[in-house]
Amino acid sequence: MDCSVLQKLRYEYKPKLPAILAGEAGDISIELGEPTEAVADAGALKELFKATYGKPVATFSRGKNEKISRELKVGVILSGGQAPGGHNVIAGLFDGLKKGNPASKLYGFLGGPGGLVDNKAVELTAEKIAPYRNTGGFDMIGSGRTKIETPQQFAAALKTALTLSLDAVVVVGGDDSNTNAALLAEYFLEKGSAIQVIGCPKTIDGDLKNEHIETSFGFDTACKTYSELIGNIQRDAASARKYWHFIRLMGRSASHITLECALQTQPNISLISEEVAEKEVSLNQLVNDICQSVIRRAENNENFGVILIPEGLIEFIPEMKKLISELNDIMAAKEEEFSKITSFIDQMYWLGKELSGESYTLLQTLPAEIARQLLLDRDPHGNVMVSWIDTEKLLINMVTKLLAKFKEDGVYKGKFSAVGHFFGYEGRCAFPSNFDADYCYALGYSAFVLAANGLTGYVSSVKNLATPASQWVAGGVPLTMMMNLEQRHGAKKPVIKKALVELEGRPFQVFAAARETWAVQTSFLYPGAIQYFGPAELCDQASKTLLLEKGR
Amino acid sequence: MDCSVLQKLRYEYKPKLPAILAGEAGDISIELGEPTEAVADAGALKELFKATYGKPVATFSRGKNEKISRELKVGVILSGGQAPGGHNVIAGLFDGLKKGNPASKLYGFLGGPGGLVDNKAVELTAEKIAPYRNTGGFDMIGSGRTKIETPQQFAAALKTALTLSLDAVVVVGGDDSNTNAALLAEYFLEKGSAIQVIGCPKTIDGDLKNEHIETSFGFDTACKTYSELIGNIQRDAASARKYWHFIRLMGRSASHITLECALQTQPNISLISEEVAEKEVSLNQLVNDICQSVIRRAENNENFGVILIPEGLIEFIPEMKKLISELNDIMAAKEEEFSKITSFIDQMYWLGKELSGESYTLLQTLPAEIARQLLLDRDPHGNVMVSWIDTEKLLINMVTKLLAKFKEDGVYKGKFSAVGHFFGYEGRCAFPSNFDADYCYALGYSAFVLAANGLTGYVSSVKNLATPASQWVAGGVPLTMMMNLEQRHGAKKPVIKKALVELEGRPFQVFAAARETWAVQTSFLYPGAIQYFGPAELCDQASKTLLLEKGR
C-alpha cells in the first residue's frame, strides 16, 4: 500500500496504556460491584432486559486470572459514522486477544452491523491490521448504519455468530449502536447462547457521555481538526479585516463540538443549541444578537469576525422546530398530494392552506433557497433533512438584511461581507490525536478483558482521562445502567440517554463567562494543526471540555 | 496576548538559514554578474525602466563587506492576499538589520501599500515582532490591495519614504505587487531619490515562479493544509463508500495548487485549467469524462470518489470563457439598462437579445443558481466574479443529470450522491510549515543584504530549495528580468509573467502518467496534518511540485 510519510511514521507509534493493561495479561483480574439500576424507567427496562438488567460495574485489578488465557473467537463491528481511532480499538482488541492466547482469533464484520446479519466477515491478522494502526478512517472493514431490529435480523445475527463459533461480538458505535448491542446481548442469552456482546463508545459528536463514559472516542481529534481550520480562518479574518465567517459544524442533537471548538479558538459568537432551546430564543432574536456584535465591532473599526453554528441549531429554535414538525406531519399524511405539485410557488400556495398561520408566515420570510431545502430535501421517512440545511446561509441572509435596516436607521455604519463554511467530513477520518489513539487502544484492550471474563451487555470503559494514560482506569459498565425509555416512531423504546450540553456544567460556564468579551474584542486563539511528535503539553492533551468537566 | 500551546512553541523555533547567511553578517559580500534582459519586449521595457532596466543578477559570497554595517532605515509592506510565512520575512529582515547595525530601524506600513501612500507606519521592535515569529497571518501590520498607480500615489509614496528618511522599502507580494515594486524603484530614481525598493515573492497560488524564483512562499503550507483536508475526506469516502466529493481549491489563473494537492493525495480526478484551455475541452466533455470515471468505479462497486477543481476552471473552458467575456462586455456597455431589470426571468429574456446564440444557449443550460451567480456577482469593474462561482455545484448538477441519462440507457448501474466543498481561507493563514518558515526568514534576511548593498529594483531570491536549507543559495534578481508587456484594461502594461502549469513539465507529466489508474482504482494518499516537530523527512520536505521540477 502506497502511503504518506506521516502514515508510515504513525504505524510505529506505540499507544500508551493504563498501568493495569500495560502489565502481564494474566495478571488482570476482575472485581464486580453491587447490582446497578438504569438512569430511569427501571421497571420497564427490567422487563425488557430480563437476563442482562442490573449487572454490576466491573473494574480491573492486579491478580492472577486464568480466564485471560482462554482461546477466544471474537467478531468486531464498526457501526455508524466514522470517528478517528476506530482502527485502534480493533488493534487494542487484537493485541489483547493474542497476548491472552496466540491461538485466539479476531474477525471483522464488513460494512457495519449488516456484516453480522449477512455473515460477511474476514479474519483480522497482524498483517491485515498493521497498515491501519494509529490512522483514521473505518476502511479496514468499513462501517454501516444497518440497525438490527427485526426478528429475522436478530436470528440471522445469532446464526452468523454460531457459524463462526464466536465467543463474543464487539460493537463499536454511538448511543444507538450501543443500545443495539444491549438488545443483542439480551437476545443471545434469551436464545440460550453464551455468545457475549460488548460495546465501545464512539462518536465525534460527544453526546455519548455519562458517569462512566467520560468522553466518546473521536471527539478529541474531530474538534482539534475543526479548531485548526477555525483558527486559520480567524487569523485570515484578523489579517484581511473585511469578512465575517459563518462556520457550521457537525452536531445535530448536541452542541458539544461547537462548544469545544469555541473554547479552543475563542471566536466572536458561538451558538449553542441547548441554550437556544432552554431560553426559547427566536430566530429574529438570534439574528439581532449577531447584529449587535457586528455593530459594536464596527465601532472599533473591526468589520470582521467569526461565528460558530451547530448544524442542528434550527431544530432547537422554537418556531423553526414547530414549522419543521408541521411539515413532517403534513408530508407524512399528504405526501402523494404534495409530490404532484411541481413548482415552488404552487407548493408554497398549497402549504398556505395546510400550515398553521404562524408557521406559514415564518416559511414565507425565510430566504427562498432555505425554504426550498425544507420542502425538497427529505429522508426516506419523509422527514426534513435538518443536517443538509445551510443554516449558515440562512443566518448570513437574515443578518445582511437586518444590518441594512440598522444602517438606514443610522445605528450601524460599518461594512458587512460574509462567507459561509461547513466542516464535517474534514474531521471524521483524521489521523487520531495521541489522546484518541491511546484511548481507543485502551478501549479495545479493555473489551478483550471483558470478553475473556465472560461478561456480556457491557460497554468498555476507560476513565480518569484527564490524567496521564498510565493513570487511566479501565473496566466495564453494564449497558442497561445508561438506559431509559424514549418515544421513537410512535412507541416507547429503550435507548441510551444522549448527553446534551449542560448549561450548568463547567465547559458552558467558562464559555458563558467570556463570551461577552469575545463578541466585541478580537480574542482569537490559533491552535494550529494536530501535532503527534512534540512535547506532551502539545500532543497528549485531552479536550478542554473533558479537562473542565474533571475540574482541571 | 493569550495564545495556543503550538503558538508558544513556534515562537521558539529557530529558522534554518543558508550557510552564507548563517555566518557573520559582515562576511557577506555581493557579486554582480552580466547585464540581463527581460523575458520579452526588451526594447519597450528599456524605455519604461530607464534607470533600473537590465541590472545584473546578484549573488552572495564570503568576503568582508563594510556596507553590511551601515545604519539603515527600512520600511516593509505586506501586499495582497495572506500567505503563510509573511511574518517570518519581516523577522528575517529585522534580525538581519539588527545584526548589521543595532541602530538600524524597521518600519511596518499598515494595511498594505496604502500605508506607504498615506504614511501609516509603526516601528517594528523585537518585542513587537516576537509574538508573530513562525506563525501565520499578516496581522502584525495587516495587508491591502491598493495598487500604487496614479502620479499622486507615487508622489505620496515618495513623500512618506522621505519623511521617514528611509533607505529602502521592501514589498512582500505577488506578481502584481512586485511589478509595482519595480515601478516604484524606477520612480524613486527618476525623481532623484536613492531610496531603494526590493521585492519578496509571495503567493499561495504558486504562479510567481521562474528561473530565479523556484517557488513563491506560502504555496507549500497552503497546499499541505488543503492536502490534509482532501486526505481526510478521501479516507471518509473510502470508509463510508457512498459519496463523491467535489472539492474546489484556490487558484484562479493557474492550477498549481490543484496539481500539487493531486500529487500529494492521488484523488480520482483532478482538473487542470491549463490543460482544459490547451486542449479546448468543452464543459460537456469535462462532465462526460467525470461520468466515465464514476461509471467504471461503480462497476467495481466503488460508488465513491474525490474530484479536485481549480477555482478558475470555468474561465478556461472555451465556451464559458466566451460567455463570460460577452457578459462582461455587455455589462460594461449597458450596465444601466441591465440594472433596471429586476427579475431573473426578465434578465434572461433581455440577454437573449444581447448574447451570441451559442452563449445564450449555454447560459440557458446552466443550473439556475450558477446563471444567477454569473448575472449578479460582479466586481467593481462590472466583471463576473469568477472566484465566487460554485464550479463544484455546477459540475455536480451536470454530472447528476448525465448519469441519470446513462442509467436510463442501461450504461450505468451505480448510485451517485455528491457533496461539494471549497477550500481557500483554511490554508492562507496556517502556521507556516518548517519549509515556509525557513524560506521566508531567508528571503527577509537576503532582502536586508540587498538593501545594505544599495541595490534597487531587485527581488530577494533564495534558490536550490530542493536541498537542505544550509545548501540554499541566496541573492537578488533584477525585477525587469522577469517582465514582459501584457494587455491590461485596454493598454500594454509591464508585468511579471505569470507561471502557469506547464503541460510538458515534470509535475504535470508525473500526474498525467498516473491519473488513468487513479480515475478507476482507489489510490488515495492521506498526508495528515502539517507536522513541525518530527523527523526531517516528515517536517522539512519541500512541495512535490518543487522537488519534481528540480529532478528529485
Short mmCIF file of N, CA and C in Angstrom, two decimals, chain B residues 72-128:
data_model
loop_
_atom_site.label_atom_id
_atom_site.label_comp_id
_atom_site.label_asym_id
_atom_site.label_seq_id
_atom_site.Cartn_x
_atom_site.Cartn_y
_atom_site.Cartn_z
N LEU B 72 20.71 51.59 8.78
CA LEU B 72 19.66 51.67 7.76
C LEU B 72 18.29 51.93 8.37
N LYS B 73 17.46 52.58 7.60
CA LYS B 73 16.04 52.67 7.94
C LYS B 73 15.27 52.02 6.77
N VAL B 74 14.53 51.00 7.10
CA VAL B 74 13.82 50.25 6.06
C VAL B 74 12.33 50.18 6.41
N GLY B 75 11.47 50.27 5.41
CA GLY B 75 10.03 50.09 5.60
C GLY B 75 9.59 48.82 4.91
N VAL B 76 8.65 48.08 5.52
CA VAL B 76 8.19 46.84 4.89
C VAL B 76 6.67 46.88 4.70
N ILE B 77 6.23 46.32 3.58
CA ILE B 77 4.81 46.29 3.21
C ILE B 77 4.40 44.85 2.93
N LEU B 78 3.27 44.43 3.50
CA LEU B 78 2.67 43.15 3.10
C LEU B 78 1.54 43.49 2.13
N SER B 79 1.60 42.93 0.94
CA SER B 79 0.67 43.33 -0.11
C SER B 79 -0.17 42.15 -0.61
N GLY B 80 -1.47 42.36 -0.76
CA GLY B 80 -2.34 41.33 -1.34
C GLY B 80 -2.76 40.26 -0.34
N GLY B 81 -3.20 39.12 -0.88
CA GLY B 81 -3.75 38.04 -0.06
C GLY B 81 -2.73 37.44 0.89
N GLN B 82 -3.24 36.97 2.02
CA GLN B 82 -2.37 36.37 3.03
C GLN B 82 -1.68 35.10 2.50
N ALA B 83 -0.47 34.88 2.97
CA ALA B 83 0.25 33.64 2.66
C ALA B 83 1.09 33.28 3.89
N PRO B 84 1.10 32.01 4.28
CA PRO B 84 1.83 31.61 5.48
C PRO B 84 3.32 31.92 5.34
N GLY B 85 3.86 32.61 6.32
CA GLY B 85 5.29 32.91 6.32
C GLY B 85 5.59 34.40 6.23
N GLY B 86 4.59 35.23 5.94
CA GLY B 86 4.82 36.67 5.82
C GLY B 86 5.50 37.26 7.05
N HIS B 87 5.08 36.81 8.22
CA HIS B 87 5.69 37.33 9.45
C HIS B 87 7.17 36.96 9.53
N ASN B 88 7.54 35.82 8.96
CA ASN B 88 8.96 35.42 9.01
C ASN B 88 9.83 36.22 8.05
N VAL B 89 9.24 36.73 6.95
CA VAL B 89 10.00 37.63 6.08
C VAL B 89 10.39 38.85 6.91
N ILE B 90 9.42 39.37 7.65
CA ILE B 90 9.68 40.55 8.49
C ILE B 90 10.72 40.23 9.57
N ALA B 91 10.58 39.04 10.19
CA ALA B 91 11.53 38.66 11.25
C ALA B 91 12.95 38.52 10.70
N GLY B 92 13.08 37.90 9.51
CA GLY B 92 14.40 37.73 8.90
C GLY B 92 15.01 39.07 8.53
N LEU B 93 14.19 39.96 7.98
CA LEU B 93 14.64 41.29 7.60
C LEU B 93 15.10 42.06 8.85
N PHE B 94 14.30 41.97 9.91
CA PHE B 94 14.61 42.68 11.15
C PHE B 94 15.91 42.15 11.77
N ASP B 95 16.01 40.82 11.87
CA ASP B 95 17.19 40.23 12.50
C ASP B 95 18.45 40.58 11.70
N GLY B 96 18.33 40.58 10.37
CA GLY B 96 19.46 40.96 9.53
C GLY B 96 19.88 42.40 9.81
N LEU B 97 18.89 43.29 9.77
CA LEU B 97 19.16 44.71 10.00
C LEU B 97 19.88 44.93 11.33
N LYS B 98 19.39 44.27 12.38
CA LYS B 98 19.96 44.48 13.72
C LYS B 98 21.34 43.83 13.85
N LYS B 99 21.55 42.74 13.11
CA LYS B 99 22.85 42.09 13.13
C LYS B 99 23.86 42.97 12.40
N GLY B 100 23.38 43.62 11.31
CA GLY B 100 24.25 44.53 10.56
C GLY B 100 24.64 45.73 11.41
N ASN B 101 23.63 46.33 12.04
CA ASN B 101 23.87 47.52 12.88
C ASN B 101 22.70 47.67 13.85
N PRO B 102 22.96 47.53 15.13
CA PRO B 102 21.87 47.56 16.12
C PRO B 102 21.09 48.87 16.09
N ALA B 103 21.63 49.92 15.49
CA ALA B 103 20.92 51.20 15.43
C ALA B 103 19.95 51.27 14.24
N SER B 104 20.03 50.28 13.33
CA SER B 104 19.12 50.28 12.18
C SER B 104 17.68 50.11 12.63
N LYS B 105 16.78 50.64 11.81
CA LYS B 105 15.36 50.58 12.20
C LYS B 105 14.49 49.99 11.10
N LEU B 106 13.44 49.29 11.54
CA LEU B 106 12.47 48.74 10.59
C LEU B 106 11.09 49.32 10.89
N TYR B 107 10.44 49.82 9.85
CA TYR B 107 9.07 50.30 9.98
C TYR B 107 8.14 49.36 9.22
N GLY B 108 6.94 49.14 9.77
CA GLY B 108 5.94 48.36 9.06
C GLY B 108 4.83 49.29 8.59
N PHE B 109 4.53 49.25 7.29
CA PHE B 109 3.42 50.07 6.79
C PHE B 109 2.11 49.31 7.03
N LEU B 110 1.13 50.01 7.53
CA LEU B 110 -0.12 49.36 7.95
C LEU B 110 -1.10 49.20 6.81
N GLY B 111 -1.68 48.01 6.71
CA GLY B 111 -2.75 47.78 5.74
C GLY B 111 -2.30 47.77 4.29
N GLY B 112 -1.09 47.34 4.03
CA GLY B 112 -0.63 47.18 2.64
C GLY B 112 -0.05 48.44 2.04
N PRO B 113 0.08 48.49 0.70
CA PRO B 113 0.69 49.63 0.01
C PRO B 113 0.04 50.96 0.37
N GLY B 114 -1.26 50.90 0.73
CA GLY B 114 -1.96 52.12 1.15
C GLY B 114 -1.26 52.78 2.33
N GLY B 115 -0.61 51.99 3.17
CA GLY B 115 0.10 52.53 4.34
C GLY B 115 1.28 53.39 3.93
N LEU B 116 1.91 53.05 2.79
CA LEU B 116 3.03 53.85 2.28
C LEU B 116 2.50 55.16 1.70
N VAL B 117 1.39 55.06 0.96
CA VAL B 117 0.79 56.25 0.34
C VAL B 117 0.31 57.23 1.43
N ASP B 118 -0.34 56.68 2.45
CA ASP B 118 -0.94 57.54 3.48
C ASP B 118 -0.05 57.75 4.70
N ASN B 119 1.19 57.27 4.62
CA ASN B 119 2.12 57.37 5.75
C ASN B 119 1.52 56.84 7.05
N LYS B 120 1.08 55.62 6.99
CA LYS B 120 0.65 54.93 8.21
C LYS B 120 1.69 53.86 8.51
N ALA B 121 2.53 54.13 9.49
CA ALA B 121 3.63 53.21 9.77
C ALA B 121 3.85 53.08 11.27
N VAL B 122 4.38 51.93 11.66
CA VAL B 122 4.80 51.74 13.06
C VAL B 122 6.21 51.20 13.06
N GLU B 123 6.98 51.57 14.07
CA GLU B 123 8.31 50.97 14.16
C GLU B 123 8.17 49.55 14.67
N LEU B 124 8.85 48.64 14.03
CA LEU B 124 8.79 47.23 14.45
C LEU B 124 10.01 46.93 15.32
N THR B 125 9.74 46.66 16.60
CA THR B 125 10.80 46.36 17.55
C THR B 125 10.85 44.85 17.80
N ALA B 126 11.87 44.40 18.50
CA ALA B 126 11.99 42.97 18.83
C ALA B 126 10.76 42.51 19.60
N GLU B 127 10.26 43.35 20.51
CA GLU B 127 9.09 42.98 21.32
C GLU B 127 7.84 42.86 20.46
N LYS B 128 7.72 43.77 19.51
CA LYS B 128 6.55 43.78 18.63
C LYS B 128 6.56 42.53 17.72
#
